[in-house]
Coordinates of C-alpha atoms in Angstrom, one line a residue:
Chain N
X1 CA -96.5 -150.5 -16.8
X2 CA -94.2 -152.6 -19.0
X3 CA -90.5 -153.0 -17.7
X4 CA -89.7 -151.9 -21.1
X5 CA -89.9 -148.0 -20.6
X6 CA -87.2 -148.5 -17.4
X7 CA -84.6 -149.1 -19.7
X8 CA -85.1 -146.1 -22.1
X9 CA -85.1 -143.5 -18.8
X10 CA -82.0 -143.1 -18.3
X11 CA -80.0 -144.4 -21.6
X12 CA -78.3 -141.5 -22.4
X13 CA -76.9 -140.9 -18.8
X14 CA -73.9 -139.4 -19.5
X15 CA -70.7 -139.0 -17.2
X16 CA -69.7 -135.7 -16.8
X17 CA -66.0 -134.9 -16.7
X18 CA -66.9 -131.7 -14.5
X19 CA -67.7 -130.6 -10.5
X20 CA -68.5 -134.0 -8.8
X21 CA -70.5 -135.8 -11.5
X22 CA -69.4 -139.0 -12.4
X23 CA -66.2 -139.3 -14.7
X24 CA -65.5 -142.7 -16.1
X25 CA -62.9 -143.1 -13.7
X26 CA -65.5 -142.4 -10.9
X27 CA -67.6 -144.7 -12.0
X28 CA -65.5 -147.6 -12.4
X29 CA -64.1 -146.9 -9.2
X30 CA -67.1 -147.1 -7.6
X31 CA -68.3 -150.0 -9.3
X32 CA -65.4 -151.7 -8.4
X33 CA -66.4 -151.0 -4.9
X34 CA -69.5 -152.9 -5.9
X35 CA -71.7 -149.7 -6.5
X36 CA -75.0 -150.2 -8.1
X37 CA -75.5 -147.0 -9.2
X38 CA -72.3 -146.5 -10.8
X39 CA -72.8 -150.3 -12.7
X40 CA -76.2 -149.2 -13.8
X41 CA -75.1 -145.5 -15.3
X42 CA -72.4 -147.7 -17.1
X43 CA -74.7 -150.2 -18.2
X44 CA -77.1 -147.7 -20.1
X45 CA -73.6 -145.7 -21.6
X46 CA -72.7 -149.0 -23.3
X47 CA -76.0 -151.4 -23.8
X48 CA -76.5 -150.3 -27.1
X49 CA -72.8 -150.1 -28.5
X50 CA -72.4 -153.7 -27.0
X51 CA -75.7 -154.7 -29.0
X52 CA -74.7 -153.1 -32.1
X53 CA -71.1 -154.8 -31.3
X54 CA -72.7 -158.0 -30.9
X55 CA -75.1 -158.0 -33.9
X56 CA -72.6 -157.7 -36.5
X57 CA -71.2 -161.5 -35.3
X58 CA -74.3 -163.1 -34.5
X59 CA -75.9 -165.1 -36.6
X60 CA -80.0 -165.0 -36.8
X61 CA -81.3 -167.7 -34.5
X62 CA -78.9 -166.2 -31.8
X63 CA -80.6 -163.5 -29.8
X64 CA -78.4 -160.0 -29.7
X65 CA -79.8 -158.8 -26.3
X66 CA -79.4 -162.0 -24.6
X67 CA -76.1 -161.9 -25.2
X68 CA -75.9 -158.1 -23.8
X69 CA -77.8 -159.6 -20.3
X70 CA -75.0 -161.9 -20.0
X71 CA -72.3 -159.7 -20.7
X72 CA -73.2 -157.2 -18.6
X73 CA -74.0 -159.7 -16.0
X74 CA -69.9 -160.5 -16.2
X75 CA -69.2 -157.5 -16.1
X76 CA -70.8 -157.8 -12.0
X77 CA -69.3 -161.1 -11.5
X78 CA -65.9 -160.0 -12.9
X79 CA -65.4 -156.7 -11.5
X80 CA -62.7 -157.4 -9.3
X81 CA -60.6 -157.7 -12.3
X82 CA -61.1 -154.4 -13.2
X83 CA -58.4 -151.4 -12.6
X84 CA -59.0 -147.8 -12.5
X85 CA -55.8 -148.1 -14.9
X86 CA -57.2 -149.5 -17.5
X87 CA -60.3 -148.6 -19.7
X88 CA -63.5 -149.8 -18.9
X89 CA -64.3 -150.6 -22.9
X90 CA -61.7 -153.0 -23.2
X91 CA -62.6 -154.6 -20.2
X92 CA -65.8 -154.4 -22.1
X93 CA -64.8 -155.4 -25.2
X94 CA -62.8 -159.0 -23.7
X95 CA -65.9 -159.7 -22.2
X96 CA -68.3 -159.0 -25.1
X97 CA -65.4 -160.9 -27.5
X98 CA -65.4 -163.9 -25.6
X99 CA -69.3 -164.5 -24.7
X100 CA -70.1 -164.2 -28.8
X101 CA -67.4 -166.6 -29.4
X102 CA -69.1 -168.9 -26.8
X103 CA -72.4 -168.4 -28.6
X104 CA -70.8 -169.1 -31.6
X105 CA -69.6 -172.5 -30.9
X106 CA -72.1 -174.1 -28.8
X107 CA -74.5 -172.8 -32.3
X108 CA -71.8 -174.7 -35.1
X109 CA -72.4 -177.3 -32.6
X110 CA -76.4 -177.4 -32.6
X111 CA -76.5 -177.4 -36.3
X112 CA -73.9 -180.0 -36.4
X113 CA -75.6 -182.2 -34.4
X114 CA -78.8 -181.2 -35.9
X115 CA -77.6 -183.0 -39.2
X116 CA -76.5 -185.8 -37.3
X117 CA -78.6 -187.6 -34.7
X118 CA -81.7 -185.1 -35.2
X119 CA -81.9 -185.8 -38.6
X120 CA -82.4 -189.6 -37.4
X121 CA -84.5 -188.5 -34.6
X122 CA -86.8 -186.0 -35.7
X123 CA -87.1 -187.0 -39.4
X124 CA -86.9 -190.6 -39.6
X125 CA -83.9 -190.8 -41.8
X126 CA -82.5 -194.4 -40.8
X127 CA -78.5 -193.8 -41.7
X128 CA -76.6 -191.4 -42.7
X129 CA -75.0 -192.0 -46.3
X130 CA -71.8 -192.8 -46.8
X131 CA -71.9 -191.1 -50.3
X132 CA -70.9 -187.5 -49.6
X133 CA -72.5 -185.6 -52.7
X134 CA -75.9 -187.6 -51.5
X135 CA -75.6 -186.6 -48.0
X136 CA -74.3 -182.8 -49.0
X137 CA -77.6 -182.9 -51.7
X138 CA -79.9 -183.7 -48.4
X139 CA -78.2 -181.4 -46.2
X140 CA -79.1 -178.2 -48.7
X141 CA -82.5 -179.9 -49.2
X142 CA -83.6 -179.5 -45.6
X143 CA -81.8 -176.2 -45.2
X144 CA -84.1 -175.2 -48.2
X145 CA -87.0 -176.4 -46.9
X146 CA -86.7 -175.0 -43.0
X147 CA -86.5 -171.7 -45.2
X148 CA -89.9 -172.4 -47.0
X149 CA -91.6 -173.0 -43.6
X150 CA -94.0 -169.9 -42.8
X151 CA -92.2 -167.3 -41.0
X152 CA -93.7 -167.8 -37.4
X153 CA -92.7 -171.6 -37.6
X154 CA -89.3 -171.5 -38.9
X155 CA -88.6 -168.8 -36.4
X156 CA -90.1 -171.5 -33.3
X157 CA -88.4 -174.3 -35.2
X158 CA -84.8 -172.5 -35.3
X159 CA -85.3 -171.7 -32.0
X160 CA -85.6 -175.0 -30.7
X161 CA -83.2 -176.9 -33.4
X162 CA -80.2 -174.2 -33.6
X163 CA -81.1 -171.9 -30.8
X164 CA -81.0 -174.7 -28.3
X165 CA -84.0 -173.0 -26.5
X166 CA -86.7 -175.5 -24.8
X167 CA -90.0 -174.7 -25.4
X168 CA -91.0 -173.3 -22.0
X169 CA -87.9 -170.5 -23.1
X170 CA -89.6 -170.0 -26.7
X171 CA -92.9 -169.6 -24.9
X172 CA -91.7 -167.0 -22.6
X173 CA -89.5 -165.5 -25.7
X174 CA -92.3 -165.2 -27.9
X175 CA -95.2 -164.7 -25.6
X176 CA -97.0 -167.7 -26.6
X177 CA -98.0 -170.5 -24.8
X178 CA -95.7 -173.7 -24.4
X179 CA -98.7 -175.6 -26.4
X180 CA -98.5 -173.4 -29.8
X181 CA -94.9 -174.1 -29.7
X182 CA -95.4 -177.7 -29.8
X183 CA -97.7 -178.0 -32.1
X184 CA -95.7 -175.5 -34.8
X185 CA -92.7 -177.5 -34.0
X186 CA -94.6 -180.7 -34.8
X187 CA -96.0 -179.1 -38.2
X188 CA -92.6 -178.4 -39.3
X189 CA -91.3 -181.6 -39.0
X190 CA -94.5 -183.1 -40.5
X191 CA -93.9 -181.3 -43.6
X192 CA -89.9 -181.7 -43.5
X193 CA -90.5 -185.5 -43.6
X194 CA -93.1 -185.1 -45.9
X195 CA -90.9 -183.3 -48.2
X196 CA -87.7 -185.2 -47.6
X197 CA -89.7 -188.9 -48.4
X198 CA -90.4 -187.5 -51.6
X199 CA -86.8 -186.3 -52.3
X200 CA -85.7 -189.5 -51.0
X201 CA -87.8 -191.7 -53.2
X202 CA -86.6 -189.6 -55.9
X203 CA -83.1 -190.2 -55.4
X204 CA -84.1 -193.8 -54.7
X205 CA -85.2 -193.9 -58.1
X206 CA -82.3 -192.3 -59.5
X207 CA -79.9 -194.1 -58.1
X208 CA -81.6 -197.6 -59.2
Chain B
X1 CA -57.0 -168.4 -38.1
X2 CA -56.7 -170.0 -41.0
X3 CA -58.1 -168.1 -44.1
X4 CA -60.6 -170.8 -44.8
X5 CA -62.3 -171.3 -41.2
X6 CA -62.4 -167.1 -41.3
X7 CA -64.4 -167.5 -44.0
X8 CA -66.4 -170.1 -42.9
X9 CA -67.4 -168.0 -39.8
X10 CA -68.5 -165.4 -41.5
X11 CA -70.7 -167.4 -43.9
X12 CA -71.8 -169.1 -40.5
X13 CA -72.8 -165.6 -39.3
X14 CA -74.5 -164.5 -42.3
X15 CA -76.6 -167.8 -42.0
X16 CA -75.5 -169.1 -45.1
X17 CA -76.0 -172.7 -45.9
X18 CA -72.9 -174.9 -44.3
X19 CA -72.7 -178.5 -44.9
X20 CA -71.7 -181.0 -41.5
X21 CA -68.1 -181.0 -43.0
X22 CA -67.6 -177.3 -43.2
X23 CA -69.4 -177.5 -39.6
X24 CA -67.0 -179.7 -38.3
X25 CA -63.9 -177.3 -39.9
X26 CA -65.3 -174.7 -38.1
X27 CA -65.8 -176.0 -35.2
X28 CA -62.0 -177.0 -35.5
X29 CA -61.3 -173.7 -36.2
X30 CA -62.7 -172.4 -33.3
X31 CA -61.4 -174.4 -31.0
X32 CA -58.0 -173.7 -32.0
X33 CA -56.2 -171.4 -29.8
X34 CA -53.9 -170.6 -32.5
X35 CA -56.9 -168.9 -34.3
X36 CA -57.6 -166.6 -31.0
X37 CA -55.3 -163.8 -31.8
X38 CA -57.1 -163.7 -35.2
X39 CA -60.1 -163.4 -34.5
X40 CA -59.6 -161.0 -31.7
X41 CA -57.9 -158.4 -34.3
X42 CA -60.7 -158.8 -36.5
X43 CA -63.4 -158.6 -33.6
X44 CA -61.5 -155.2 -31.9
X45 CA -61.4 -153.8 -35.2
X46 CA -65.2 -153.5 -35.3
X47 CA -65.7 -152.4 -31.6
X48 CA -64.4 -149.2 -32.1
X49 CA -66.8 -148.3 -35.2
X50 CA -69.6 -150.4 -33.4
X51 CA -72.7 -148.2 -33.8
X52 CA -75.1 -148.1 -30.8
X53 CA -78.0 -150.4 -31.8
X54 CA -81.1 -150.1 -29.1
X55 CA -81.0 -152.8 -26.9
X56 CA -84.4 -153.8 -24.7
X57 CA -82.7 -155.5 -21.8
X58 CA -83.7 -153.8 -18.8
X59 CA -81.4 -153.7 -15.9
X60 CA -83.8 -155.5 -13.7
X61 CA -83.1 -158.6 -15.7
X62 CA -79.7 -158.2 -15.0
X63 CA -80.2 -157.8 -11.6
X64 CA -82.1 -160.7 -11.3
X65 CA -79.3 -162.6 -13.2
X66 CA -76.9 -161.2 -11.2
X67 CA -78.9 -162.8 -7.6
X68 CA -79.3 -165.9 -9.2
X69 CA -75.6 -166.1 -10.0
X70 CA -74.9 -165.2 -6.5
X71 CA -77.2 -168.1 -5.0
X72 CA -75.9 -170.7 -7.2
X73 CA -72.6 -169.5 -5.9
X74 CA -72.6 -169.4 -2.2
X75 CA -74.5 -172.7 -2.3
X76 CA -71.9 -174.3 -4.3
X77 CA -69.0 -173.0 -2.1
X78 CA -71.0 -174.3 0.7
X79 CA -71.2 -177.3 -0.8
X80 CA -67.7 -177.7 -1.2
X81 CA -66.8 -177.5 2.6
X82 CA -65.5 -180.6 4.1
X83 CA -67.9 -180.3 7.8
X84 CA -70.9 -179.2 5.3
X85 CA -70.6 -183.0 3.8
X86 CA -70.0 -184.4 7.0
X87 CA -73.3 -182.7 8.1
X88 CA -74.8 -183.6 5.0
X89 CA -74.7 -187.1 5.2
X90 CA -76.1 -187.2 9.2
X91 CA -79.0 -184.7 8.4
X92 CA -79.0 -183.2 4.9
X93 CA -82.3 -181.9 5.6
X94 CA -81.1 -179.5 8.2
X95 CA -79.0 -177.5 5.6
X96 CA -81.6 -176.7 3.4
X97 CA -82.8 -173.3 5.9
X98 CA -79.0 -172.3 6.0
X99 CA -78.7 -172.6 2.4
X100 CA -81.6 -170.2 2.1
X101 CA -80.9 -168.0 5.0
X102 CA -77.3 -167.3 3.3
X103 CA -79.3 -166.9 -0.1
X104 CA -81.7 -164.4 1.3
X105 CA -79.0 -162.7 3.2
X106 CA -76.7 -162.0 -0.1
X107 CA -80.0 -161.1 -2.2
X108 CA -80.8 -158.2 0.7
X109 CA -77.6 -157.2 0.1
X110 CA -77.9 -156.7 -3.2
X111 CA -81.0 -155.2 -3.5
X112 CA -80.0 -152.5 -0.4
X113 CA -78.2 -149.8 -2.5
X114 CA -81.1 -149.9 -5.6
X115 CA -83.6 -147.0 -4.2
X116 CA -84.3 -145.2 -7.8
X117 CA -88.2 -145.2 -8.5
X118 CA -89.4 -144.6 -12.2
X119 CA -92.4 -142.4 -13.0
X120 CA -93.9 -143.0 -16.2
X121 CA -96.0 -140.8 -18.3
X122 CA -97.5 -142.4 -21.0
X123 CA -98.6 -140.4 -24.3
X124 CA -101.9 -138.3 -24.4
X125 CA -100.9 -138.0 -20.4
X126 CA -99.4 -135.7 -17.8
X127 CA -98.8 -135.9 -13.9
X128 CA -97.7 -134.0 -11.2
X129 CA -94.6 -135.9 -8.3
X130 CA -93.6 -134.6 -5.6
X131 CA -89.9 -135.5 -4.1
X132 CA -89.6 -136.6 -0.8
X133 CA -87.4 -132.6 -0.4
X134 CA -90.4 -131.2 -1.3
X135 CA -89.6 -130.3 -5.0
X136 CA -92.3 -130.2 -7.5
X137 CA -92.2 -131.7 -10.9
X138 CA -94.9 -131.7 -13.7
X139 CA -94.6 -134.2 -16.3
X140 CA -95.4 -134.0 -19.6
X141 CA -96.9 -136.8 -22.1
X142 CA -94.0 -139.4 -22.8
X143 CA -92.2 -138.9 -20.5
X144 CA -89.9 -141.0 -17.6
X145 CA -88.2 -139.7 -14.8
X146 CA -85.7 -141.8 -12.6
X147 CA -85.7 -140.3 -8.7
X148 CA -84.1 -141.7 -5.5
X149 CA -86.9 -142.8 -3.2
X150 CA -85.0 -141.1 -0.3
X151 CA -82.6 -138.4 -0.7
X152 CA -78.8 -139.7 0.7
X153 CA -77.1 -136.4 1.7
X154 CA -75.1 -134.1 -0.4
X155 CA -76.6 -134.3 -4.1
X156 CA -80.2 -134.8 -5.3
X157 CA -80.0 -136.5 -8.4
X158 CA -82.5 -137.5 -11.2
X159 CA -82.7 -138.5 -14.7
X160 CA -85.3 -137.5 -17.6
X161 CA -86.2 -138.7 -20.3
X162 CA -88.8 -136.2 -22.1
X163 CA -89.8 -133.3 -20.7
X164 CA -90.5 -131.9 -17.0
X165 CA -91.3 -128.7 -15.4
X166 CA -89.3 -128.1 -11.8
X167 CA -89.7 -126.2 -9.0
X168 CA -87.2 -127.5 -7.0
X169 CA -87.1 -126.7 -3.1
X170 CA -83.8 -124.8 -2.5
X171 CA -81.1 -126.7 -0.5
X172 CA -77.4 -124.8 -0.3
X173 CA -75.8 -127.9 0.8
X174 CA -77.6 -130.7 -1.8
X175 CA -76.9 -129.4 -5.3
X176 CA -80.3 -130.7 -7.3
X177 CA -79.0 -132.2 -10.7
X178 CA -80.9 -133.4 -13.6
X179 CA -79.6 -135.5 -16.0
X180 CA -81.0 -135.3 -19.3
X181 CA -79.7 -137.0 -22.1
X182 CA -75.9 -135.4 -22.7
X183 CA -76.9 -132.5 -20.2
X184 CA -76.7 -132.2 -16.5
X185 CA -78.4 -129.2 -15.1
X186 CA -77.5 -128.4 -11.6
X187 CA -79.6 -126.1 -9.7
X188 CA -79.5 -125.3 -5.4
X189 CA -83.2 -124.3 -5.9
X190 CA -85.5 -122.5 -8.5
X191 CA -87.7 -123.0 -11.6
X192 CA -87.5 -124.3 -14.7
X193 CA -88.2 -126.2 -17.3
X194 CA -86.2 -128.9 -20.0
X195 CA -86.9 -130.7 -22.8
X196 CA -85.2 -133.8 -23.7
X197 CA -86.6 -136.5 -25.3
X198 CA -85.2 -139.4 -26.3
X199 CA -85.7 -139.4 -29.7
X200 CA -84.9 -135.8 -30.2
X201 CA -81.6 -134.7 -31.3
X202 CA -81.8 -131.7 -29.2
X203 CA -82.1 -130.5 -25.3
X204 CA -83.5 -127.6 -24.2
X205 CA -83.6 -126.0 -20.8
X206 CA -85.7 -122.4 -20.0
X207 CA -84.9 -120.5 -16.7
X208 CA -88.2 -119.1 -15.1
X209 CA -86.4 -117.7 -11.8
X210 CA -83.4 -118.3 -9.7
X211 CA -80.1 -119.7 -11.4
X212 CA -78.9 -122.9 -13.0
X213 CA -75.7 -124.3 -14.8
X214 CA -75.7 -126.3 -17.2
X215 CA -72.5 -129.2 -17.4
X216 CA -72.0 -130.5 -21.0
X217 CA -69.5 -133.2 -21.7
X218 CA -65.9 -131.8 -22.6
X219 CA -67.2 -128.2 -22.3
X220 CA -67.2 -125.4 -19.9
X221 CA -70.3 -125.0 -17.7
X222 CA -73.0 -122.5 -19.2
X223 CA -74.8 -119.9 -16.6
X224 CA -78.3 -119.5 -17.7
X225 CA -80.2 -116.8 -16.2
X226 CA -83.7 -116.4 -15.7
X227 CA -85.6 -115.7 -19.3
X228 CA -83.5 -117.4 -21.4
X229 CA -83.7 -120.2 -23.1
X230 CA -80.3 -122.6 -23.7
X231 CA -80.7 -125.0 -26.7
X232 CA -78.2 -127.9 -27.4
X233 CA -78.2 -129.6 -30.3
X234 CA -76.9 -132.4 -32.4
X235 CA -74.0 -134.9 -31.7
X236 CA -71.6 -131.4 -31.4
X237 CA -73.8 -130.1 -28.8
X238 CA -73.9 -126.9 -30.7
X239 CA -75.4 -124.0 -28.0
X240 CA -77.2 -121.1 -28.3
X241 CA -79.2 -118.6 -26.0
X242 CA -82.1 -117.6 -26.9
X243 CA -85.4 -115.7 -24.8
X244 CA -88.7 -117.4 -24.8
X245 CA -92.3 -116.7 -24.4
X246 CA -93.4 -118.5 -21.2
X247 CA -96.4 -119.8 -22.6
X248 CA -95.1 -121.5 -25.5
X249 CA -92.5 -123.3 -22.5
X250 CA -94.8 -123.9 -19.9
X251 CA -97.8 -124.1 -21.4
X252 CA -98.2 -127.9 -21.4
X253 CA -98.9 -127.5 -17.7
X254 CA -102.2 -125.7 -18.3
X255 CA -103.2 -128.1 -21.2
X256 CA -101.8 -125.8 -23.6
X257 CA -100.7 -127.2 -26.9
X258 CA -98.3 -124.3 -28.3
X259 CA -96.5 -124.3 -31.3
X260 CA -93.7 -121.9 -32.4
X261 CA -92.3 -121.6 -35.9
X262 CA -91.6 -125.3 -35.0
X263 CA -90.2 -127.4 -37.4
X264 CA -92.9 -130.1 -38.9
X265 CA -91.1 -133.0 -37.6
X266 CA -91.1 -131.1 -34.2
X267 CA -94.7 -130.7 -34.7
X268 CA -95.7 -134.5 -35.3
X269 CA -93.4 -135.4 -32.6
X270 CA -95.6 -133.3 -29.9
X271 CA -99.2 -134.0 -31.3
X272 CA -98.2 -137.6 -31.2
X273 CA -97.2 -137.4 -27.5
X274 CA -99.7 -135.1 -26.5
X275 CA -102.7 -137.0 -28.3
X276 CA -101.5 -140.2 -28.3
X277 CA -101.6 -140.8 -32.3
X278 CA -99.4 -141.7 -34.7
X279 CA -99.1 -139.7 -37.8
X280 CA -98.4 -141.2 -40.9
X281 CA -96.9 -138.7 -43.6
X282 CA -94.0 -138.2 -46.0
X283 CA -91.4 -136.7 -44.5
X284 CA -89.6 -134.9 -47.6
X285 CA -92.8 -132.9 -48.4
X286 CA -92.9 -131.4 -45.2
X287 CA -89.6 -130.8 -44.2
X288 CA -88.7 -127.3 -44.6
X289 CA -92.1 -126.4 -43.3
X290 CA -92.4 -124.0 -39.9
X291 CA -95.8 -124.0 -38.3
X292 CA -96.6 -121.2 -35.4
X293 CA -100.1 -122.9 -33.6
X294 CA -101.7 -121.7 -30.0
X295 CA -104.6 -123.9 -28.5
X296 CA -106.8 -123.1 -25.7
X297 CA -107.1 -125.4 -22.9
X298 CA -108.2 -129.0 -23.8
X299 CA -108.8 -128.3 -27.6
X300 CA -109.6 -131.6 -30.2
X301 CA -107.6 -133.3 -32.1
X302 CA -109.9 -132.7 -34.7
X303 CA -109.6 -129.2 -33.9
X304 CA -106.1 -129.1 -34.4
X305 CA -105.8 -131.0 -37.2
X306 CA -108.5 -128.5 -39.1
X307 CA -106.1 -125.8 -38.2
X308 CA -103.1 -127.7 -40.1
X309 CA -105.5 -128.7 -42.8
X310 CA -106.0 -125.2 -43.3
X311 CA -102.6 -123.8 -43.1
X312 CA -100.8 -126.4 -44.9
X313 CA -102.8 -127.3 -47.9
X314 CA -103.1 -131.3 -46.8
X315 CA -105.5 -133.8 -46.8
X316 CA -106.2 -135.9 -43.1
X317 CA -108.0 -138.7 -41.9
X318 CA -107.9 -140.2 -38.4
X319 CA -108.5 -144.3 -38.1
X320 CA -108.3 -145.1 -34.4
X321 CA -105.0 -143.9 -33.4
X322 CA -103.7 -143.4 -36.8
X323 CA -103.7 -140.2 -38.8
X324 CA -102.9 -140.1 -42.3
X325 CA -101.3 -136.9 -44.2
X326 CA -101.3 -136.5 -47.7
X327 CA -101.0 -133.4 -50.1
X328 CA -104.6 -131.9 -50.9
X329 CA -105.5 -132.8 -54.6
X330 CA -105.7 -130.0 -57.0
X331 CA -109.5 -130.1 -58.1

């Protein structure tokens, strides 16, 4: 049976205020005394806020539920900084704030050195050109062309180039095998330095 | 934060097309702790209207995580010890079994407290559990039920997603409580049945004999007594009290498919469960339909689907699992 259905069981547990069901304030206390139970009911209340919390900053290639695993993984490792005084969704929220911002960064950092040292690397382009409006022009030519890529292969390809996956991590994301990943990531950059000679020569031409 | 790295991140996020120097600002932008405080009020503002978007991580993942974390952890403060290097560097070799020993040792105790099993009913299925207290429960198609694989003292707890029927074995000092969706029904010993899916915006417990409350979030407990039939709806958990005919409740556990002036919606919902189909239809033409249906024992799809034909002036036709509803052509 796929671990899938585990998740959907109990989702709507719900702490109940009432007789000796679990309050909030139960629950955090007890997860404070490293309960399981009480982490688990917490985590299915607030899974799906933290997702729809987390999509609204994340940009495509970053992956919404991988960034609910690792917040709620915190939220174990950091429980000791919790206090039955204050509320568990800001505790919540700080943790959630700061792992996005995280993601964020290390992503502008990919794609930054994506159009630096990958752009030599994976596409052959010798230097970088020291004439900004020719550099910017490339820089929203490749952008435009990752996009006309079929949908299957930019998805691999962003994975790799701004997700910062490896391919064993696609492979087990995507449920293919590490093989088909290598070989769509080898078609796109065929046909991005296909493209991109022809643009280049073009501007070549222009230019002379 | 600066108005012009703000805006930046939020092109960023909408994958719009940056070039390297807006990257570079960005990153800048981010980095600066002068911009924290900025973009924490405009993060905190969206938490608290955040709507709950499904989320497929599974808390055995996070488990998992959560061991690995923990080995990664006690090796590294072993690491760090001054008599561990000084052992290291005679026979490094003979650390390797304590690191794992200490690893296995804080995995068992993590793993001790998780004793909930999962029973899973697929569509077009049902099945029968029994507890370890000796309480029955039947389970009908789609359904998941979380239970304790040993009962600790005082409460018996489990959680339901879909619908069950219970006879649960009477206990005066282990309250049996099932928690289904934003419902808790507490019960010493007696039978019933609830309905809760997941997808269904409403919850609704029958009393066959003996006595249960039900707790609601925020609201007084109800006393439902045997006969009637307690019905919360809605995100205002609206309540009402109504009898029932026992058949139309428990029938599922003779392979009874019964339908009550349910709504059409309703309707689909069930045969798609109980059949294991999906039914493809538009939903406004159908709507404000009611539908009142009784099936004998084990009856077709194709059976059932001739009755609605009938009754509700459509068109049908099944393709593997899929069954397609249209209005019947006026000829």
């Amino acid at each position: 049976m796929k671990r899938l259905y585990l998740s959907k069981a109990i989702t709507k547990t719900y702490s109940l205020k009432k007789l000796e069901l679990h309050s909030e304030i139960e629950l955090v206390t007890r997860l404070i005394n490293q309960d399981h139970f009480a982490f688990e009911v917490l985590f299915y209340k607030y899974k799906n806020k933290v997702k729809g919390f987390v999509l609204k900053f994340a940009p495509s290639q970053i992956d919404a539920d991988d960034i609910v695993q690792k917040v709620f993984i915190k939220v174990w490792l950091q429980k000791e900084k919790l206090s039955i005084d204050k509320s568990f969704s800001a505790f919540l929220y700080t943790i959630a704030k700061n792992e996005i911002i995280d993601q964020l960064k290390s992503s502008v950092n990919r794609r930054i050195y994506f159009m630096g040292n990958n752009l030599i690397a994976d596409l052959n382009i010798r230097e970088q050109s020291d004439n900004t409006d020719e550099q910017l022009g490339l820089e929203k030519k490749i952008t435009e062309l990752i996009h006309q890529l079929p949908e299957r292969r930019k998805e691999i390809f962003e994975l790799s180039r701004f997700g910062g996956l490896t391919y064993r991590q696609i492979a087990e994301k995507l449920e293919i095998s590490e093989n088909t990943v290598d070989t769509q990531i080898r078609k796109a950059l065929k046909f991005l330095r296909e493209k991109l000679k022809i643009v280049r020569n073009n501007i070549l031409l222009i230019i002379f | 934060m600066s108005d012009q790295s703000l805006s930046l991140l939020k092109r960023f996020i909408q994958d719009d097309f940056l070039s390297k120097q807006e990257l570079k600002a960005l990153k800048r932008g981010l980095e600066d702790p002068k911009n924290s405080q900025v973009i924490d009020v405009w993060m905190h503002d969206y938490w608290n209207i955040a709507h709950e978007v499904e989320s497929n991580t599974s808390f055995s993942d996070i488990i998992a995580q959560v061991n690995q974390a923990y080995q990664t952890r006690s090796q590294e403060i072993f690491w760090d010890r001054k008599w561990v290097k000084q052992l290291q560097k005679i026979a490094a070799i003979l650390i390797l079994p304590l690191v794992l020993v200490s690893g296995y040792l804080v995995l068992s105790r993590v793993d001790s407290n998780l004793q909930y099993a999962e029973a899973i009913v697929p569509n077009g299925q049902k099945s029968e559990i029994v507890l370890p207290d000796n309480t029955h429960i039947w389970l009908n198609s789609g359904t998941r039920l979380k239970y304790p694989v040993k009962f600790g003292s005082g409460k018996r707890e489990v959680f339901l997603d879909g619908e069950a029927y219970f006879e649960v074995a009477h206990n005066a000092n282990a309250p049996f409580i099932v928690n289904a969706k934003n419902v808790a029904v507490k019960v010493l010993g007696t039978t019933f049945n609830v309905k809760a899916y997941y997808d269904e915006s409403q919850v609704e417990t029958a009393l066959l004999s003996g006595k249960i409350k039900l707790l609601i979030e925020n609201r007084d407990e109800i006393d439902v007594h045997p006969g009637e039939l307690v019905n919360i709806s809605g995100s205002q958990k609206s309540v009402s009290k109504s009898g029932f005919n026992s058949e139309e409740i428990v029938g599922w556990r003779n392979n009874r498919l019964v339908f009550r002036d349910d709504t059409f919606s309703n309707l689909v919902k069930k045969i798609e469960r109980w059949y294991d189909v999906e039914i493809v239809y538009d939903e406004k033409l159908y709507d404000h339909k009611r539908l009142t249906v009784e099936l004998q024992e084990g009856e077709s799809i194709d059976r059932l689907m001739q009755i609605i034909e009938k009754t509700m002036n459509i068109n049908y036709h099944i393709n593997k699992q899929k069954i397609y509803i249209k209005p019947k052509m006026k000829s």
